[in-house]
Short mmCIF file of C-alpha atoms (C1' of nucleotides) in Angstrom, two decimals:
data_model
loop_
_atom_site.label_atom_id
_atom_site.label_comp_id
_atom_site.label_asym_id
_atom_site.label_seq_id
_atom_site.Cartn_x
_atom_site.Cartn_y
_atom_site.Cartn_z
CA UNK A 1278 99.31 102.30 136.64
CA UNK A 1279 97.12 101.65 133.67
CA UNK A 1280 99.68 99.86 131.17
CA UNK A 1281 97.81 101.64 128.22
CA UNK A 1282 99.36 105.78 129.36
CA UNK A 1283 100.63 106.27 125.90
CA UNK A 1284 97.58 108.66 125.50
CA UNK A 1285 97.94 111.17 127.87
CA UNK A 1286 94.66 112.58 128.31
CA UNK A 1287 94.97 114.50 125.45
CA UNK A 1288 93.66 113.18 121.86
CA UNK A 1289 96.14 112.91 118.94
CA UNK A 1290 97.35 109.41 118.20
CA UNK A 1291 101.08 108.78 118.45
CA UNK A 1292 102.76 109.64 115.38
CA UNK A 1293 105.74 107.03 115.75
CA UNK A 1294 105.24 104.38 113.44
CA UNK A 1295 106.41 102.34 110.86
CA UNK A 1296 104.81 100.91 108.17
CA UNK A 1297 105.24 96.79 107.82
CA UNK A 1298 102.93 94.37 106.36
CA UNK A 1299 102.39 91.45 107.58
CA UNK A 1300 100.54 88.37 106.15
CA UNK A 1301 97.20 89.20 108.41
CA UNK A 1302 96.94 87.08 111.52
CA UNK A 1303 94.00 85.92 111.07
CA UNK A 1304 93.90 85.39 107.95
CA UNK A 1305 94.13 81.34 108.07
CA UNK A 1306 91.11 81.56 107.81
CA UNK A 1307 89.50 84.82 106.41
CA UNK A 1308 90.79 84.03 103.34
CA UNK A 1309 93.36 85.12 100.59
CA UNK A 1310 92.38 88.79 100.32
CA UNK A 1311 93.52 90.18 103.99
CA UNK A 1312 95.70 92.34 104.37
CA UNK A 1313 96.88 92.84 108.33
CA UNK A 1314 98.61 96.25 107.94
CA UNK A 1315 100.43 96.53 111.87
CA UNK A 1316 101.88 99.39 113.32
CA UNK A 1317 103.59 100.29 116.38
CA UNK A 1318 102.19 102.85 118.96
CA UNK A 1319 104.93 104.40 120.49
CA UNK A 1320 106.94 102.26 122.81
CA UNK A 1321 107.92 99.17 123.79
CA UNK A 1322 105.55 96.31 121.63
CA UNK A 1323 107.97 96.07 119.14
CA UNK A 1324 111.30 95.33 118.39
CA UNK A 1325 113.39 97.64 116.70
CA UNK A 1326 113.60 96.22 113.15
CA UNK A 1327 116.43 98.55 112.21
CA UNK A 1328 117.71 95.65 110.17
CA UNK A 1329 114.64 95.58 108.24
CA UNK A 1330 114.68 98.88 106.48
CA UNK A 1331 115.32 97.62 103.51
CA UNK A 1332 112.11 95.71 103.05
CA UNK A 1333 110.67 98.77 104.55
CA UNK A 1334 107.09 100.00 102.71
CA UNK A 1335 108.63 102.76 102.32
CA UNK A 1336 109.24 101.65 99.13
CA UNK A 1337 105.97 102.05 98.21
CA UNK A 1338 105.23 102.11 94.56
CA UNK A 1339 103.76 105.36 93.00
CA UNK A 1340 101.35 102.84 91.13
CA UNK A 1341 100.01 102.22 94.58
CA UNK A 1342 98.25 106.16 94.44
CA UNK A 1343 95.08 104.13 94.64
CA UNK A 1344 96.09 103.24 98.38
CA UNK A 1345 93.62 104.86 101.35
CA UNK A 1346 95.15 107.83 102.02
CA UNK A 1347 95.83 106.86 105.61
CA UNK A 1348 98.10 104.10 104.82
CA UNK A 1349 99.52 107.14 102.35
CA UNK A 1350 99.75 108.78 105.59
CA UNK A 1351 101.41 106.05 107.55
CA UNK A 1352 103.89 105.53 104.65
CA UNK A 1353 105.19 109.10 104.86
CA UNK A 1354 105.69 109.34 108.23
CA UNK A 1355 107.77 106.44 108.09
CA UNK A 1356 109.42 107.63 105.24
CA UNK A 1357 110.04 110.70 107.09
CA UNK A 1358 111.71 108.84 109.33
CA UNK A 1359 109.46 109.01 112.46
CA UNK A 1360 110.49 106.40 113.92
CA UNK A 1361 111.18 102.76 113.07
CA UNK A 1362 109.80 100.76 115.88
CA UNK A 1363 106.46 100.98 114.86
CA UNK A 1364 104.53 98.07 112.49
CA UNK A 1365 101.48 98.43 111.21
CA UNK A 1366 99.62 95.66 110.51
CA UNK A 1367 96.39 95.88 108.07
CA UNK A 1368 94.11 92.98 107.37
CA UNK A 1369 91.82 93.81 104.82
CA UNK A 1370 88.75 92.08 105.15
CA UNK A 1371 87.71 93.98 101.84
CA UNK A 1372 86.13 90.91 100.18
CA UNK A 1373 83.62 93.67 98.60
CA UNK A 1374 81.01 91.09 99.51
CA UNK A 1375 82.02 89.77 102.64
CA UNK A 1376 78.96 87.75 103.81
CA UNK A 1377 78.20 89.53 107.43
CA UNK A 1378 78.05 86.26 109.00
CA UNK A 1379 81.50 85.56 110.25
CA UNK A 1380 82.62 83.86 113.81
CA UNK A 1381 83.07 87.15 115.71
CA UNK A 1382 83.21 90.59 114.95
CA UNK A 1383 85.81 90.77 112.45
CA UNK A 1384 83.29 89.66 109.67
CA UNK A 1385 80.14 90.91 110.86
CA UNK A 1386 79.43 94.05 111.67
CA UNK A 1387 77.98 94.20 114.92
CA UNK A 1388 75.76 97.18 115.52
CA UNK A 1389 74.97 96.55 118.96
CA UNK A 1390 76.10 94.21 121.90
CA UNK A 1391 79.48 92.72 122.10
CA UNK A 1392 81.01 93.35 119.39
CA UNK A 1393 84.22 91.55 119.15
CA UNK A 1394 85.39 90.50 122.83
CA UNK A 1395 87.35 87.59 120.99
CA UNK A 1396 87.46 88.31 117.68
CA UNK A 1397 89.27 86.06 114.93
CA UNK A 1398 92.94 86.86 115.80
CA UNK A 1399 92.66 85.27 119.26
CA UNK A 1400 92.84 88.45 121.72
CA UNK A 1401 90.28 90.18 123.64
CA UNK A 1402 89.74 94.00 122.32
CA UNK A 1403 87.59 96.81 124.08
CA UNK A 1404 86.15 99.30 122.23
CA UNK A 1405 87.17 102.74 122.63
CA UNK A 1406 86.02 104.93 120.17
CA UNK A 1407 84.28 105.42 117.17
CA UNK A 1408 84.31 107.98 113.94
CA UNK A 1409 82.98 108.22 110.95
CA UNK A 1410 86.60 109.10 108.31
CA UNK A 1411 86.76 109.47 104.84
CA UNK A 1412 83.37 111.89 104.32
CA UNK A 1413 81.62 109.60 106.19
CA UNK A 1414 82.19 106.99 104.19
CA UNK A 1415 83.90 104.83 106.22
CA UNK A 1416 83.03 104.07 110.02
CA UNK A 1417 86.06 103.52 111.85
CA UNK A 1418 85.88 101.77 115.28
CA UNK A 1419 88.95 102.18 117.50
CA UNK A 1420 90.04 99.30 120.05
CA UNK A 1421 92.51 98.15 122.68
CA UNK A 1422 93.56 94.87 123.46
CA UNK A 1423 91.97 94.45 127.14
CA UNK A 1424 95.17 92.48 128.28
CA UNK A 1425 96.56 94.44 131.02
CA UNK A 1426 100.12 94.68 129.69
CA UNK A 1427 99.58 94.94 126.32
CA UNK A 1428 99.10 98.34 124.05
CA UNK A 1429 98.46 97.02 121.24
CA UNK A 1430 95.16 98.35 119.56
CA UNK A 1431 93.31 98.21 116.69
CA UNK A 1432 91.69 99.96 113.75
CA UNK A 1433 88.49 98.09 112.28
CA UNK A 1434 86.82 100.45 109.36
CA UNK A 1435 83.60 99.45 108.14
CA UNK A 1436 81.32 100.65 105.02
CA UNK A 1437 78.10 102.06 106.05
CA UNK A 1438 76.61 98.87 105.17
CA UNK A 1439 78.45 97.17 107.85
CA UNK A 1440 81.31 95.01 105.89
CA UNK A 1441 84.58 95.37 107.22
CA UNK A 1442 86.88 97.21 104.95
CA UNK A 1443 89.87 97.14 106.66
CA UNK A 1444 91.84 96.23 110.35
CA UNK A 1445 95.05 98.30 111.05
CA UNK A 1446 97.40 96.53 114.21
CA UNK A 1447 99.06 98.63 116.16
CA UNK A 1448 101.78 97.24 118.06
CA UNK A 1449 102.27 93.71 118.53
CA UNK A 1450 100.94 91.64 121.49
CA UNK A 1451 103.53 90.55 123.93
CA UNK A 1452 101.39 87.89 125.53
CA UNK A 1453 99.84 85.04 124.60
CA UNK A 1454 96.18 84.89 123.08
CA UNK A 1455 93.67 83.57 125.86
CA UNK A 1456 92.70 80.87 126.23
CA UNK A 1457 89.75 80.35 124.82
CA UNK A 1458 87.34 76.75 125.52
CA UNK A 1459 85.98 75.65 122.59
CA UNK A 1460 84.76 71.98 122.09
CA UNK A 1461 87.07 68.78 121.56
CA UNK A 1462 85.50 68.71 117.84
CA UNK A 1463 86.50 72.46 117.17
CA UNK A 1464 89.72 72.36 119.09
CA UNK A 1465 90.85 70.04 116.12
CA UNK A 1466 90.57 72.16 113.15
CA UNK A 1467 91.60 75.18 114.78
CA UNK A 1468 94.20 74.98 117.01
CA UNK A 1469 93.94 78.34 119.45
CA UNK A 1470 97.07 78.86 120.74
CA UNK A 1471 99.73 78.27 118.17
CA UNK A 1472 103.46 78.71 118.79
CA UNK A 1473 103.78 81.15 116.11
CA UNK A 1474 106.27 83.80 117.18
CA UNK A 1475 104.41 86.65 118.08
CA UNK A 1476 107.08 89.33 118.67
CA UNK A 1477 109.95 87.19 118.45
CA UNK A 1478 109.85 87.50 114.76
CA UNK A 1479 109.13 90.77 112.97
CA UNK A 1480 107.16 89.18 109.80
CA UNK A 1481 107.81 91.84 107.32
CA UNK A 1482 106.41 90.72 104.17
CA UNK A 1483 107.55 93.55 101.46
CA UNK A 1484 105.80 92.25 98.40
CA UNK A 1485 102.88 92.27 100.24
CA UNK A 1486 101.57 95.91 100.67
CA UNK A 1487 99.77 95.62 97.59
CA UNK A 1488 96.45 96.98 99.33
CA UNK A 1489 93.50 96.52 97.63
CA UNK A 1490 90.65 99.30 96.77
"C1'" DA B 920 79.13 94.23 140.60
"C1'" DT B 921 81.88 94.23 136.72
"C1'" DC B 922 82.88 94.92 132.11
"C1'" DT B 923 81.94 96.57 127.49
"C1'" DT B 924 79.65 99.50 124.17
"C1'" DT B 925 77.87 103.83 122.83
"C1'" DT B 926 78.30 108.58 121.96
"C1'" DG B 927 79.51 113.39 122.30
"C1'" DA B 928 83.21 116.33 123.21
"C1'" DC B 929 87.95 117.62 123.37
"C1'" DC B 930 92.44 118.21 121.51
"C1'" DG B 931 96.32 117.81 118.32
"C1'" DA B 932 97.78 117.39 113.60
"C1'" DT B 933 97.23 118.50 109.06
"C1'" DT B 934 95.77 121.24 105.15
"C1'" DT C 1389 95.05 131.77 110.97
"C1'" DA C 1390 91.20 129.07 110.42
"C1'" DA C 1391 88.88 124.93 109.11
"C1'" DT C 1392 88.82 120.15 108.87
"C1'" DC C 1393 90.10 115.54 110.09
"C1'" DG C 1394 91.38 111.94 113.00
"C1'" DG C 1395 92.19 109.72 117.63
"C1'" DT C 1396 91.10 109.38 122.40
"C1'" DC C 1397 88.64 110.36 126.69
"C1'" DA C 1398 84.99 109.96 129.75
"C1'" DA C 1399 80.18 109.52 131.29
"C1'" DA C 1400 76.11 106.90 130.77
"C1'" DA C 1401 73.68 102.84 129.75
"C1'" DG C 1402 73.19 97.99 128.95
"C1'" DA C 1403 74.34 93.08 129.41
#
DNA sequence: ATCTTTTGACCGATT
DNA sequence: TAATCGGTCAAAAGA
């Protein structure tokens, strides 16, 4: 019944996906250097941009060697034609000195307690799993949007000091964020739920892949 | 009582 | 074929 059975019990993530970069979601307020990197799972969360291969990644510059190797990864299975519902969304939170001391989650690592129930984008993520990638450079935590419907998850890699190196989407919420009470005086400079079009429309931002490190 | 985080283990994919 | 890496599960503990 559980909404989230695209991992049968056995490990492996879902190989489907297809890289498209986004302007990050959150990013209205993290600030100029996020990347939101999104991808899709595996079934339904996205629509089909078939139309959109032309602005696909895929097109990803040799310059861009530099890029983590996982995006590397996520580019050549898209280029291999895996499939093409899937849109990875990255936010790169890399601000190499990303004070530790933002709203939720996102911008400060939190070691312990709740991490990021409501974390800058809006939605409610659980957290699932953790690794440390990349020769331990990197700790990677994995979550999944707690909406019962919705599959999308998310990919938040930290440095071993605790600043957030990166945030990989995958999928694309089909529900609204919750609803979240803040005060009269905060409602006003951030609006929570805007009308933005979630799924409606596929941002696919081509010039944007340009991915830090 | 319920939900989330933590953590080790398992399994598949990749090299 | 084996080793390594990465992603997810599931039990336990805490809030």
């Amino acid at each position: 019944m559980s909404p989230c059975n695209e991992e049968s019990s056995s490990g492996s993530a879902s190989t489907s996906q297809s890289v498209t970069v986004t302007p990050a979601e959150g990013s209205t307020e993290e600030g100029p250097q996020n990347e939101t990197k999104q991808m899709n799972p595996d079934n339904q969360a996205l629509i089909p941009q078939a139309d959109h291969e032309g602005v696909n990644p895929s097109a990803a510059p040799p310059e861009m060697s530099e890029v983590s190797d996982r995006y590397s990864s996520l580019v050549q299975l898209v280029q291999e034609g895996k499939n093409a519902s899937v849109t990875p969304e990255r936010t790169l939170l890399s601000s190499p000195r990303q004070p530790p001391s933002l709203p939720t989650g996102q911008g400060g690592s939190v070691p312990s307690g709740k991490a990021e129930k409501a974390s800058v984008d809006g939605y409610n993520w659980r957290k699932y799993g953790q690794k440390n990638v990349k020769g331990n450079e990197f700790i990677r935590s994995y979550y999944k949007c707690t909406h019962p419907n919705c599959l999308v998850k998310k990919q938040v890699e930290r440095s071993l000091e605790g600043q957030i190196i990166d945030t990989v989407y995958f999928g694309q919420h089909d529900h609204p964020k919750p609803q979240v009470k803040v005060p009269v005086a905060i409602g006003i400079v951030a609006s929570i739920v805007e009308p933005k079009p979630e799924k409606a429309s596929p941002t696919v931002i081509e010039g944007k892949r340009a991915l830090y490190f």
